[in-house]
Tab-separated table of C-alpha atoms in Angstrom:
chain	number	residue	atom	x	y	z
A	1	MET	CA	16.187	24.111	0.328
A	2	ASN	CA	14.402	21.034	1.687
A	3	THR	CA	16.658	18.051	0.934
A	4	LEU	CA	14.055	15.290	0.712
A	5	TYR	CA	11.142	17.333	-0.623
A	6	ASP	CA	13.203	18.932	-3.380
A	7	ALA	CA	14.331	15.517	-4.646
A	8	LEU	CA	11.221	13.354	-4.234
A	9	PHE	CA	8.221	15.632	-4.562
A	10	ALA	CA	8.976	19.078	-6.047
A	11	PRO	CA	10.086	17.755	-9.474
A	12	HIS	CA	6.600	16.312	-10.050
A	13	ALA	CA	4.682	19.586	-9.715
A	14	GLY	CA	2.265	19.918	-12.621
A	15	SER	CA	2.973	16.427	-13.963
A	16	GLY	CA	0.070	14.520	-15.463
A	17	ALA	CA	1.880	11.190	-15.218
A	18	THR	CA	0.150	8.595	-13.055
A	19	PHE	CA	1.582	8.053	-9.583
A	20	LEU	CA	-0.964	5.957	-7.669
A	21	GLU	CA	-3.618	3.468	-8.732
A	22	THR	CA	-5.741	2.143	-5.865
A	23	ASP	CA	-7.976	-0.879	-5.277
A	24	ASP	CA	-11.160	1.054	-6.043
A	25	GLY	CA	-9.910	2.249	-9.439
A	26	PHE	CA	-8.921	5.730	-8.227
A	27	THR	CA	-5.950	7.188	-10.101
A	28	LEU	CA	-3.827	10.065	-8.807
A	29	SER	CA	-1.348	11.904	-10.982
A	30	TYR	CA	2.026	13.031	-9.712
A	31	GLY	CA	0.981	16.663	-10.050
A	32	ALA	CA	-2.235	16.134	-8.097
A	33	PHE	CA	-0.277	14.265	-5.421
A	34	VAL	CA	2.083	17.228	-4.957
A	35	GLU	CA	-0.956	19.467	-4.518
A	36	ARG	CA	-2.498	17.077	-2.005
A	37	ALA	CA	0.760	17.009	-0.045
A	38	ALA	CA	0.633	20.809	0.151
A	39	GLN	CA	-2.920	20.620	1.512
A	40	MET	CA	-1.723	18.157	4.145
A	41	ALA	CA	1.151	20.474	5.063
A	42	HIS	CA	-1.408	23.243	5.682
A	43	VAL	CA	-3.428	20.902	7.926
A	44	LEU	CA	-0.318	20.169	9.982
A	45	THR	CA	0.794	23.754	10.422
A	46	GLU	CA	-2.732	24.929	11.255
A	47	ALA	CA	-2.840	22.177	13.893
A	48	GLY	CA	0.087	23.972	15.512
A	49	LEU	CA	2.995	21.794	14.377
A	50	GLN	CA	6.380	23.458	14.055
A	51	PRO	CA	9.478	22.235	12.177
A	52	GLY	CA	11.069	19.412	14.175
A	53	ASP	CA	7.808	18.419	15.914
A	54	ARG	CA	6.859	14.762	15.755
A	55	ILE	CA	3.694	13.372	14.217
A	56	VAL	CA	2.657	9.822	15.159
A	57	VAL	CA	0.673	8.132	12.386
A	58	GLN	CA	-1.226	4.885	12.868
A	59	ALA	CA	-3.538	5.083	9.875
A	60	PRO	CA	-4.806	2.873	7.050
A	61	LYS	CA	-2.849	2.386	3.838
A	62	MET	CA	-4.360	4.887	1.409
A	63	ALA	CA	-3.333	7.713	-0.900
A	64	ASP	CA	-3.982	10.379	1.738
A	65	THR	CA	-1.683	8.628	4.221
A	66	ILE	CA	1.149	8.847	1.705
A	67	ALA	CA	0.231	12.479	1.041
A	68	LEU	CA	0.389	13.107	4.795
A	69	TYR	CA	3.955	11.753	4.802
A	70	ALA	CA	4.856	14.088	1.934
A	71	GLY	CA	3.134	16.992	3.682
A	72	ALA	CA	5.119	16.300	6.845
A	73	VAL	CA	8.368	16.429	4.862
A	74	GLN	CA	7.312	19.688	3.213
A	75	ALA	CA	6.370	21.239	6.579
A	76	GLY	CA	9.616	20.098	8.242
A	77	VAL	CA	7.742	17.760	10.606
A	78	VAL	CA	9.281	14.469	11.778
A	79	TYR	CA	7.174	11.528	10.592
A	80	LEU	CA	6.666	8.548	12.937
A	81	PRO	CA	4.628	5.710	11.387
A	82	LEU	CA	3.277	2.934	13.616
A	83	ASN	CA	2.135	-0.570	12.827
A	84	THR	CA	-1.649	-0.574	12.485
A	85	ALA	CA	-1.778	-3.846	14.447
A	86	TYR	CA	-0.380	-2.290	17.634
A	87	THR	CA	-2.769	-2.287	20.573
A	88	PRO	CA	-3.535	0.938	22.483
A	89	SER	CA	-1.204	-0.109	25.294
A	90	GLU	CA	1.624	-0.606	22.796
A	91	VAL	CA	0.928	2.733	21.114
A	92	ASP	CA	1.006	4.421	24.507
A	93	TYR	CA	4.715	3.660	24.872
A	94	PHE	CA	5.638	5.297	21.556
A	95	ILE	CA	3.561	8.370	22.344
A	96	GLY	CA	5.191	8.727	25.733
A	97	ASP	CA	8.686	8.345	24.329
A	98	ALA	CA	8.425	10.437	21.155
A	99	GLU	CA	6.331	13.233	22.722
A	100	PRO	CA	4.479	14.039	19.484
A	101	ALA	CA	2.614	17.255	18.865
A	102	LEU	CA	-0.012	15.375	16.856
A	103	ILE	CA	-1.345	11.819	16.792
A	104	VAL	CA	-3.107	10.610	13.639
A	105	SER	CA	-5.254	7.540	14.105
A	106	ASP	CA	-7.785	5.465	12.250
A	107	PRO	CA	-11.249	6.677	13.381
A	108	LYS	CA	-11.965	3.130	14.586
A	109	SER	CA	-9.188	3.253	17.179
A	110	ALA	CA	-9.070	6.942	18.063
A	111	ASP	CA	-10.982	6.523	21.313
A	112	GLY	CA	-8.332	4.134	22.597
A	113	ILE	CA	-5.532	6.693	22.375
A	114	SER	CA	-7.233	10.021	22.945
A	115	GLY	CA	-6.659	9.956	26.677
A	116	GLN	CA	-3.047	8.827	26.621
A	117	SER	CA	-1.305	12.085	25.812
A	118	GLY	CA	-1.628	15.833	25.817
A	119	ALA	CA	-1.029	15.774	22.054
A	120	LYS	CA	-3.817	16.673	19.674
A	121	VAL	CA	-5.559	13.667	18.050
A	122	MET	CA	-6.870	13.720	14.480
A	123	THR	CA	-8.167	10.868	12.347
A	124	LEU	CA	-7.445	9.582	8.853
A	125	GLY	CA	-9.519	6.961	7.112
A	126	GLU	CA	-13.218	6.430	6.474
A	127	GLY	CA	-15.069	9.059	8.512
A	128	GLY	CA	-11.803	10.738	9.526
A	129	THR	CA	-11.213	14.431	10.154
A	130	ILE	CA	-8.029	15.108	8.169
A	131	SER	CA	-9.150	14.465	4.586
A	132	PRO	CA	-12.176	16.827	4.723
A	133	LEU	CA	-9.974	19.504	6.312
A	134	ALA	CA	-7.376	19.103	3.578
A	135	ASP	CA	-10.006	19.460	0.855
A	136	GLY	CA	-10.443	23.102	1.713
A	137	LYS	CA	-6.765	24.058	1.916
A	138	PRO	CA	-4.621	25.768	-0.741
A	139	LYS	CA	-2.845	23.475	-3.180
A	140	SER	CA	0.499	25.153	-2.701
A	141	PHE	CA	2.609	25.529	0.425
A	142	GLU	CA	5.808	27.419	1.147
A	143	THR	CA	8.225	24.545	1.733
A	144	VAL	CA	10.083	24.651	5.050
A	145	LYS	CA	13.864	24.645	4.771
A	146	ARG	CA	15.440	21.400	5.917
A	147	GLY	CA	19.057	20.324	5.382
A	148	LYS	CA	20.428	16.827	4.931
A	149	ASN	CA	21.162	16.463	8.668
A	150	ASP	CA	17.687	17.535	9.816
A	151	LEU	CA	15.381	14.744	10.963
A	152	ALA	CA	12.766	13.504	8.519
A	153	ALA	CA	11.518	10.414	10.356
A	154	LEU	CA	11.637	8.624	13.670
A	155	LEU	CA	11.349	4.855	13.307
A	156	TYR	CA	11.148	2.552	16.301
A	157	THR	CA	13.279	-0.557	16.105
A	158	SER	CA	13.328	-3.738	18.123
A	159	GLY	CA	15.898	-5.505	20.274
A	160	THR	CA	15.822	-8.503	22.540
A	161	THR	CA	15.740	-6.643	25.843
A	162	GLY	CA	14.100	-3.464	26.994
A	163	ARG	CA	11.801	-1.335	24.901
A	164	SER	CA	11.880	-0.230	21.268
A	165	LYS	CA	14.373	2.509	20.417
A	166	GLY	CA	13.595	5.443	18.149
A	167	ALA	CA	16.030	5.535	15.205
A	168	MET	CA	16.492	9.108	14.016
A	169	MET	CA	16.525	9.213	10.200
A	170	SER	CA	17.649	12.406	8.492
A	171	HIS	CA	16.713	13.820	5.102
A	172	GLY	CA	20.170	12.828	3.883
A	173	ASN	CA	19.867	9.284	5.218
A	174	LEU	CA	16.643	8.639	3.305
A	175	LEU	CA	17.641	10.381	0.094
A	176	SER	CA	21.059	8.737	-0.207
A	177	ASN	CA	19.482	5.293	0.042
A	178	ALA	CA	16.771	6.052	-2.503
A	179	ILE	CA	19.399	7.316	-4.973
A	180	ALA	CA	21.571	4.214	-4.530
A	181	LEU	CA	18.666	1.777	-4.953
A	182	CYS	CA	17.165	3.571	-7.964
A	183	SER	CA	20.509	3.429	-9.698
A	184	LEU	CA	21.264	-0.170	-8.776
A	185	TRP	CA	17.826	-1.499	-9.747
A	186	ARG	CA	17.481	0.916	-12.724
A	187	MET	CA	14.073	2.135	-11.698
A	188	SER	CA	12.438	4.589	-14.081
A	189	ASN	CA	9.168	6.167	-15.165
A	190	LYS	CA	8.674	3.173	-17.453
A	191	ASP	CA	8.223	0.893	-14.447
A	192	ARG	CA	4.983	-0.086	-12.730
A	193	LEU	CA	5.461	-1.271	-9.137
A	194	ILE	CA	2.987	-3.514	-7.352
A	195	HIS	CA	2.951	-2.150	-3.799
A	196	ALA	CA	1.458	-4.719	-1.414
A	197	LEU	CA	3.656	-3.878	1.590
A	198	PRO	CA	2.580	-1.909	4.684
A	199	ILE	CA	3.562	1.764	4.718
A	200	PHE	CA	4.454	1.973	8.414
A	201	HIS	CA	7.690	0.114	7.752
A	202	THR	CA	11.068	0.982	6.165
A	203	HIS	CA	10.500	-1.493	3.337
A	204	GLY	CA	7.099	-0.248	2.202
A	205	LEU	CA	7.526	3.455	2.949
A	206	PHE	CA	11.148	4.255	2.171
A	207	VAL	CA	12.442	1.452	-0.059
A	208	ALA	CA	9.318	1.170	-2.212
A	209	LEU	CA	7.801	4.661	-2.184
A	210	ASN	CA	10.876	6.886	-1.940
A	211	THR	CA	12.500	5.069	-4.858
A	212	SER	CA	9.278	5.243	-6.885
A	213	LEU	CA	8.971	8.961	-6.244
A	214	LEU	CA	12.594	9.566	-7.187
A	215	ALA	CA	12.236	7.585	-10.417
A	216	GLY	CA	8.714	8.691	-11.357
A	217	THR	CA	7.473	5.093	-11.242
A	218	ARG	CA	3.783	4.248	-11.464
A	219	VAL	CA	2.569	2.517	-8.288
A	220	ARG	CA	-0.326	0.062	-8.009
A	221	LEU	CA	-1.209	0.581	-4.353
A	222	MET	CA	-2.806	-2.503	-2.812
A	223	THR	CA	-4.456	-1.817	0.543
A	224	ASN	CA	-3.609	-5.320	1.730
A	225	PHE	CA	-1.832	-8.317	0.284
A	226	SER	CA	-4.261	-10.294	-1.874
A	227	LEU	CA	-3.094	-13.246	-3.922
A	228	ASP	CA	-5.977	-12.853	-6.382
A	229	VAL	CA	-5.259	-9.161	-6.957
A	230	LEU	CA	-1.521	-9.767	-7.215
A	231	LEU	CA	-2.051	-12.377	-9.919
A	232	GLU	CA	-4.271	-9.911	-11.809
A	233	GLU	CA	-1.697	-7.112	-11.637
A	234	LEU	CA	1.464	-9.055	-12.512
A	235	PRO	CA	0.817	-9.208	-16.303
A	236	ARG	CA	0.719	-5.393	-16.535
A	237	SER	CA	3.523	-4.585	-14.105
A	238	THR	CA	7.324	-4.634	-14.099
A	239	LEU	CA	8.339	-4.598	-10.413
A	240	LEU	CA	7.357	-6.335	-7.186
A	241	MET	CA	8.957	-5.641	-3.829
A	242	GLY	CA	7.895	-8.213	-1.289
A	243	VAL	CA	8.662	-10.350	1.713
A	244	PRO	CA	9.178	-14.142	1.475
A	245	THR	CA	5.487	-14.699	2.235
A	246	PHE	CA	4.533	-13.115	-1.097
A	247	TYR	CA	6.671	-15.543	-3.036
A	248	THR	CA	5.685	-18.689	-1.156
A	249	ARG	CA	2.009	-17.792	-1.613
A	250	LEU	CA	2.506	-17.275	-5.352
A	251	LEU	CA	4.337	-20.576	-5.672
A	252	GLY	CA	1.470	-22.320	-3.907
A	253	ASP	CA	-1.085	-21.176	-6.504
A	254	SER	CA	-1.608	-23.179	-9.700
A	255	ARG	CA	-2.397	-19.983	-11.659
A	256	PHE	CA	1.148	-18.678	-11.169
A	257	GLY	CA	3.768	-19.259	-13.857
A	258	ARG	CA	5.611	-17.782	-16.812
A	259	ASN	CA	2.396	-16.661	-18.478
A	260	VAL	CA	1.677	-14.066	-15.758
A	261	THR	CA	5.269	-12.867	-15.323
A	262	GLU	CA	6.245	-12.107	-18.930
A	263	SER	CA	6.091	-8.314	-18.438
A	264	MET	CA	7.905	-8.398	-15.095
A	265	ARG	CA	11.415	-6.977	-14.973
A	266	LEU	CA	12.371	-7.595	-11.353
A	267	PHE	CA	11.216	-9.424	-8.229
A	268	ILE	CA	12.827	-8.125	-5.009
A	269	SER	CA	12.663	-9.722	-1.567
A	270	GLY	CA	13.668	-8.458	1.849
A	271	SER	CA	12.694	-7.899	5.510
A	272	ALA	CA	13.173	-11.595	6.285
A	273	PRO	CA	15.424	-14.414	5.055
A	274	LEU	CA	14.354	-16.083	1.820
A	275	LEU	CA	14.862	-19.836	1.862
A	276	ALA	CA	17.068	-21.313	-0.869
A	277	GLU	CA	14.243	-23.670	-1.861
A	278	THR	CA	12.021	-20.666	-2.600
A	279	HIS	CA	14.724	-19.161	-4.831
A	280	THR	CA	15.129	-22.392	-6.772
A	281	GLU	CA	11.435	-23.163	-7.201
A	282	PHE	CA	10.618	-19.585	-8.230
A	283	GLU	CA	13.237	-19.669	-10.971
A	284	ARG	CA	12.013	-23.067	-12.161
A	285	ILE	CA	8.408	-21.882	-12.389
A	286	THR	CA	8.958	-18.404	-13.860
A	287	GLY	CA	12.474	-18.135	-15.244
A	288	HIS	CA	13.002	-15.146	-12.914
A	289	ARG	CA	15.562	-15.189	-10.120
A	290	ILE	CA	14.455	-13.214	-7.064
A	291	LEU	CA	16.819	-10.401	-6.034
A	292	GLU	CA	17.425	-10.480	-2.292
A	293	ARG	CA	18.735	-7.461	-0.407
A	294	TYR	CA	19.535	-6.669	3.222
A	295	GLY	CA	18.896	-3.711	5.458
A	296	MET	CA	17.580	-2.624	8.810
A	297	THR	CA	15.692	0.256	10.360
A	298	GLU	CA	18.802	2.153	11.479
A	299	THR	CA	20.520	1.967	8.104
A	300	ASN	CA	17.883	1.576	5.401
A	301	MET	CA	19.323	-0.816	2.814
A	302	ILE	CA	22.923	-1.988	3.191
A	303	THR	CA	23.530	-4.604	0.507
A	304	SER	CA	21.841	-5.983	-2.585
A	305	ASN	CA	22.355	-8.786	-5.019
A	306	PRO	CA	23.139	-7.398	-8.486
A	307	LEU	CA	20.641	-6.558	-11.196
A	308	ASP	CA	23.092	-8.032	-13.688
A	309	GLY	CA	25.194	-10.982	-12.594
A	310	ASP	CA	24.708	-13.826	-10.152
A	311	ARG	CA	21.946	-13.617	-7.564
A	312	ILE	CA	23.062	-16.351	-5.238
A	313	ALA	CA	20.498	-17.978	-2.956
A	314	GLY	CA	21.319	-17.466	0.702
A	315	THR	CA	23.405	-14.350	0.106
A	316	VAL	CA	22.361	-10.705	0.322
A	317	GLY	CA	24.856	-9.410	-2.214
A	318	HIS	CA	27.353	-6.575	-2.083
A	319	ALA	CA	27.421	-3.243	-0.268
A	320	LEU	CA	25.432	-0.504	-1.992
A	321	PRO	CA	27.338	2.325	-3.691
A	322	GLY	CA	28.559	4.744	-1.045
A	323	VAL	CA	28.140	2.192	1.757
A	324	ASP	CA	31.065	0.554	3.580
A	325	VAL	CA	30.577	-2.905	5.083
A	326	ARG	CA	33.052	-4.836	7.188
A	327	ILE	CA	32.928	-8.064	9.223
A	328	THR	CA	34.420	-7.817	12.707
A	329	ASP	CA	35.020	-9.887	15.804
A	330	PRO	CA	32.012	-9.137	18.067
A	331	GLU	CA	34.233	-9.180	21.148
A	332	THR	CA	37.242	-7.150	19.983
A	333	GLY	CA	35.894	-5.150	17.043
A	334	LYS	CA	38.894	-6.255	14.947
A	335	GLU	CA	38.158	-6.692	11.248
A	336	LEU	CA	38.209	-10.365	10.241
A	337	ARG	CA	39.648	-12.102	7.209
A	338	ARG	CA	37.349	-12.917	4.304
A	339	GLY	CA	35.298	-16.034	4.946
A	340	GLU	CA	35.334	-15.736	8.738
A	341	ILE	CA	32.077	-15.313	10.641
A	342	GLY	CA	31.672	-12.041	12.511
A	343	MET	CA	29.419	-9.052	13.031
A	344	ILE	CA	28.320	-6.846	10.160
A	345	GLU	CA	29.314	-3.220	10.648
A	346	VAL	CA	28.156	-0.539	8.216
A	347	ARG	CA	29.086	3.072	7.497
A	348	GLY	CA	27.644	5.554	5.019
A	349	GLU	CA	25.190	8.379	4.461
A	350	ASN	CA	22.412	5.829	4.935
A	351	VAL	CA	23.289	5.247	8.620
A	352	PHE	CA	20.948	6.889	11.111
A	353	GLN	CA	21.738	9.853	13.380
A	354	GLY	CA	21.361	7.913	16.630
A	355	TYR	CA	18.655	6.756	19.038
A	356	TRP	CA	16.062	9.229	20.254
A	357	HIS	CA	16.859	10.390	23.815
A	358	LEU	CA	19.405	7.556	24.218
A	359	PRO	CA	22.897	9.033	23.804
A	360	GLU	CA	24.560	6.221	25.748
A	361	LYS	CA	22.924	3.533	23.602
A	362	THR	CA	23.895	5.491	20.500
A	363	ALA	CA	27.514	5.597	21.662
A	364	GLU	CA	27.455	1.826	22.257
A	365	GLU	CA	26.336	1.002	18.725
A	366	LEU	CA	27.955	3.767	16.640
A	367	ARG	CA	31.743	3.612	16.620
A	368	PRO	CA	33.823	6.823	16.589
A	369	ASP	CA	34.798	6.093	12.962
A	370	GLY	CA	31.132	6.065	11.936
A	371	PHE	CA	30.553	2.312	11.690
A	372	PHE	CA	27.259	0.989	13.100
A	373	LEU	CA	27.163	-2.406	14.845
A	374	THR	CA	24.220	-4.236	13.291
A	375	GLY	CA	24.193	-7.231	15.647
A	376	ASP	CA	23.897	-9.531	12.618
A	377	LEU	CA	26.479	-12.248	12.017
A	378	ALA	CA	27.768	-12.911	8.522
A	379	THR	CA	30.644	-13.856	6.261
A	380	MET	CA	32.059	-11.920	3.323
A	381	ASP	CA	33.702	-13.698	0.404
A	382	ASP	CA	36.676	-12.487	-1.605
A	383	ASP	CA	34.599	-10.329	-3.953
A	384	GLY	CA	32.689	-8.683	-1.091
A	385	ARG	CA	29.473	-10.705	-1.261
A	386	VAL	CA	27.783	-10.970	2.143
A	387	THR	CA	26.055	-14.047	3.537
A	388	ILE	CA	24.135	-13.664	6.800
A	389	VAL	CA	24.426	-16.652	9.119
A	390	GLY	CA	22.430	-15.498	12.130
A	391	ARG	CA	21.900	-12.737	14.646
A	392	ALA	CA	23.973	-11.922	17.640
A	393	LYS	CA	20.737	-11.200	19.447
A	394	ASP	CA	17.604	-13.293	19.470
A	395	LEU	CA	15.482	-10.860	17.511
A	396	ILE	CA	12.778	-12.647	15.517
A	397	ILE	CA	11.784	-11.374	12.063
A	398	SER	CA	8.440	-12.843	11.010
A	399	GLY	CA	6.659	-11.660	7.896
A	400	GLY	CA	8.996	-8.687	7.756
A	401	PHE	CA	8.173	-7.494	11.285
A	402	ASN	CA	10.642	-7.337	14.157
A	403	ILE	CA	9.543	-9.075	17.341
A	404	TYR	CA	11.044	-8.865	20.829
A	405	PRO	CA	11.128	-12.326	22.435
A	406	LYS	CA	11.205	-10.649	25.853
A	407	GLU	CA	8.036	-8.697	25.200
A	408	VAL	CA	6.119	-11.895	24.394
A	409	GLU	CA	7.756	-13.722	27.299
A	410	ASP	CA	6.650	-11.003	29.727
A	411	VAL	CA	3.027	-11.480	28.645
A	412	LEU	CA	3.258	-15.265	28.965
A	413	ASN	CA	5.027	-15.195	32.312
A	414	ALA	CA	2.240	-13.054	33.749
A	415	GLN	CA	-0.352	-15.770	33.041
A	416	PRO	CA	-1.566	-17.895	35.973
A	417	GLY	CA	0.125	-21.275	36.150
A	418	ILE	CA	3.139	-20.377	33.974
A	419	LEU	CA	6.458	-20.515	35.780
A	420	GLU	CA	8.622	-19.261	32.920
A	421	SER	CA	8.817	-19.114	29.150
A	422	ALA	CA	11.254	-18.753	26.283
A	423	VAL	CA	10.243	-17.334	22.915
A	424	TYR	CA	12.337	-17.969	19.814
A	425	GLY	CA	12.117	-18.110	16.043
A	426	VAL	CA	12.452	-21.074	13.704
A	427	PRO	CA	12.800	-21.001	9.882
A	428	ASN	CA	9.491	-20.777	8.074
A	429	ALA	CA	9.070	-20.682	4.290
A	430	ASP	CA	6.035	-18.411	4.486
A	431	PHE	CA	7.102	-15.851	7.087
A	432	GLY	CA	10.896	-16.160	7.149
A	433	GLU	CA	10.659	-17.137	10.791
A	434	ALA	CA	7.811	-18.413	12.939
A	435	VAL	CA	7.399	-17.384	16.582
A	436	ILE	CA	7.507	-20.358	18.964
A	437	ALA	CA	6.929	-20.280	22.717
A	438	ALA	CA	8.278	-22.855	25.161
A	439	ILE	CA	6.470	-22.662	28.493
A	440	VAL	CA	7.152	-24.314	31.820
A	441	PRO	CA	4.125	-24.776	34.141
A	442	GLU	CA	4.251	-24.199	37.854
A	443	PRO	CA	4.509	-27.465	39.825
A	444	GLY	CA	1.271	-29.445	39.711
A	445	VAL	CA	-0.353	-27.171	37.105
A	446	GLU	CA	-1.688	-28.447	33.789
A	447	ILE	CA	-1.516	-25.710	31.136
A	448	ASP	CA	-4.493	-25.105	28.842
A	449	ILE	CA	-2.822	-23.866	25.638
A	450	GLU	CA	-6.041	-22.426	24.209
A	451	SER	CA	-6.464	-20.291	27.325
A	452	VAL	CA	-2.891	-19.066	26.924
A	453	ARG	CA	-3.573	-18.170	23.284
A	454	ALA	CA	-6.676	-16.251	24.321
A	455	SER	CA	-4.733	-14.300	26.943
A	456	VAL	CA	-2.132	-13.185	24.393
A	457	GLU	CA	-4.584	-11.950	21.745
A	458	PRO	CA	-5.780	-8.659	23.313
A	459	THR	CA	-2.340	-7.723	24.622
A	460	LEU	CA	-0.030	-8.156	21.630
A	461	ALA	CA	-0.317	-7.392	17.924
A	462	ARG	CA	-1.201	-10.494	15.907
A	463	PHE	CA	2.190	-10.779	14.224
A	464	LYS	CA	3.752	-11.294	17.676
A	465	HIS	CA	1.490	-14.219	18.590
A	466	PRO	CA	3.333	-17.563	18.871
A	467	LYS	CA	2.482	-19.937	16.033
A	468	ASP	CA	3.092	-22.907	18.295
A	469	TYR	CA	3.473	-23.651	22.007
A	470	ARG	CA	5.659	-26.308	23.612
A	471	VAL	CA	5.062	-27.356	27.230
A	472	LEU	CA	8.339	-28.389	28.886
A	473	THR	CA	9.319	-29.476	32.381
A	474	SER	CA	12.316	-27.113	32.264
A	475	LEU	CA	14.219	-24.814	29.896
A	476	PRO	CA	17.722	-25.788	28.724
A	477	ARG	CA	20.384	-23.595	30.338
A	478	ASN	CA	24.140	-23.232	30.194
A	479	THR	CA	26.437	-23.264	33.223
A	480	MET	CA	25.775	-19.552	33.774
A	481	GLY	CA	22.024	-20.172	33.942
A	482	LYS	CA	21.239	-18.517	30.591
A	483	VAL	CA	18.455	-20.124	28.566
A	484	GLN	CA	19.887	-21.800	25.466
A	485	LYS	CA	17.482	-20.822	22.727
A	486	ASN	CA	19.719	-22.437	20.124
A	487	VAL	CA	18.984	-25.774	21.839
A	488	LEU	CA	15.253	-25.053	21.771
A	489	ARG	CA	15.406	-24.247	18.057
A	490	THR	CA	17.287	-27.466	17.302
A	491	GLN	CA	14.851	-29.548	19.388
A	492	HIS	CA	11.869	-27.951	17.712
A	493	MET	CA	13.128	-28.489	14.165
A	494	SER	CA	14.086	-32.090	14.841
């Protein structure tokens, strides 16, 4: 038995139903995908990977990358996807921490990582080494046994201090969430999903693809988000899973309206807060009300607005089936009365196994009764509907990506002439939140903002770059000397 493989992939063996349609017109059936996954599993085992070994993947979005994920599951290998925007110095940290047996890179960036680890490096993408190797492998593979508690993936998550932590996701974690979402959203083989999300992220890889595989859904795989392509695909599709940016871009285009959404069954949004104005305008233009849900790397999805019933702007709905959610006092851990603001805690088969190599951190955030402390602040009404009001930490979520303020601040503070900085997020209709940097110059120094921008570019992935810079004489602080980012946010928005 292989918990995840047996549920998501094995049932499709021999099926002629379409799984993937790509930008270049290539179509891959479910049966052919299962065979390709087996070929990828052979590549992995012949590269020396054993069950439980980690594979780091920073590769383009393409059918073979998804097949590599499936092959890793079949071979019992732990899959670790990385944002394709990460710089070599950022990738180096993940390699050092996860200690992978294999690193898979885009051929264009392979030289930048080849010297960073003793792990073997292979490439996937145009001119890569993996796809030609897979072509010659058998189309069947003896599936490695993996139980529900065995690791399937290692996903690195952000915080506001320190480095990213590796969240250990088991076969059972991923499967339980896919089952709950498929049932709640009534996904089936009659659906066609437009997939414009990245596949190095929980949303694009596990929410979108695992549910599609479980339901037998047809997937239109877009390499990158393209408004023109999206508008072409909507009239022949039924599902879209997106981030707020997708919906604000659609609303900003005169071609978008009821005429292109008549076949659509469901629009889903997540990974960042969706502004109430976007909800309202989208319904006015299309007659569809976007379904917003809430989750995080360590838990997959936690809550969802209903398929039937009220989808209330500003709320993230009710706990998924099999998931327990409570609101507690962040200081005492005591459960609060309905309507009071406190921390979201979650328990269920969806909750991760702990942080990689960080038992003390795991113990801090996983209570003995199984509840995980999310760090998000929310209220719950009398019927269990959750409304998020903020985050206990200053994590920024922009365009669906988690961003450490401290990581950006460290880069800024190292620049000549900058005394200190504070990085924070402000609401943004397009990205959910925009990254803003307040910087204080050293005495007598005049800061050249364009030079600061140029210094950030080669060091940090683009999604971490501040959208705006403010030059201040000092940062607001409380009596304990802590920078008051809430004050900076208020000043910026006013």
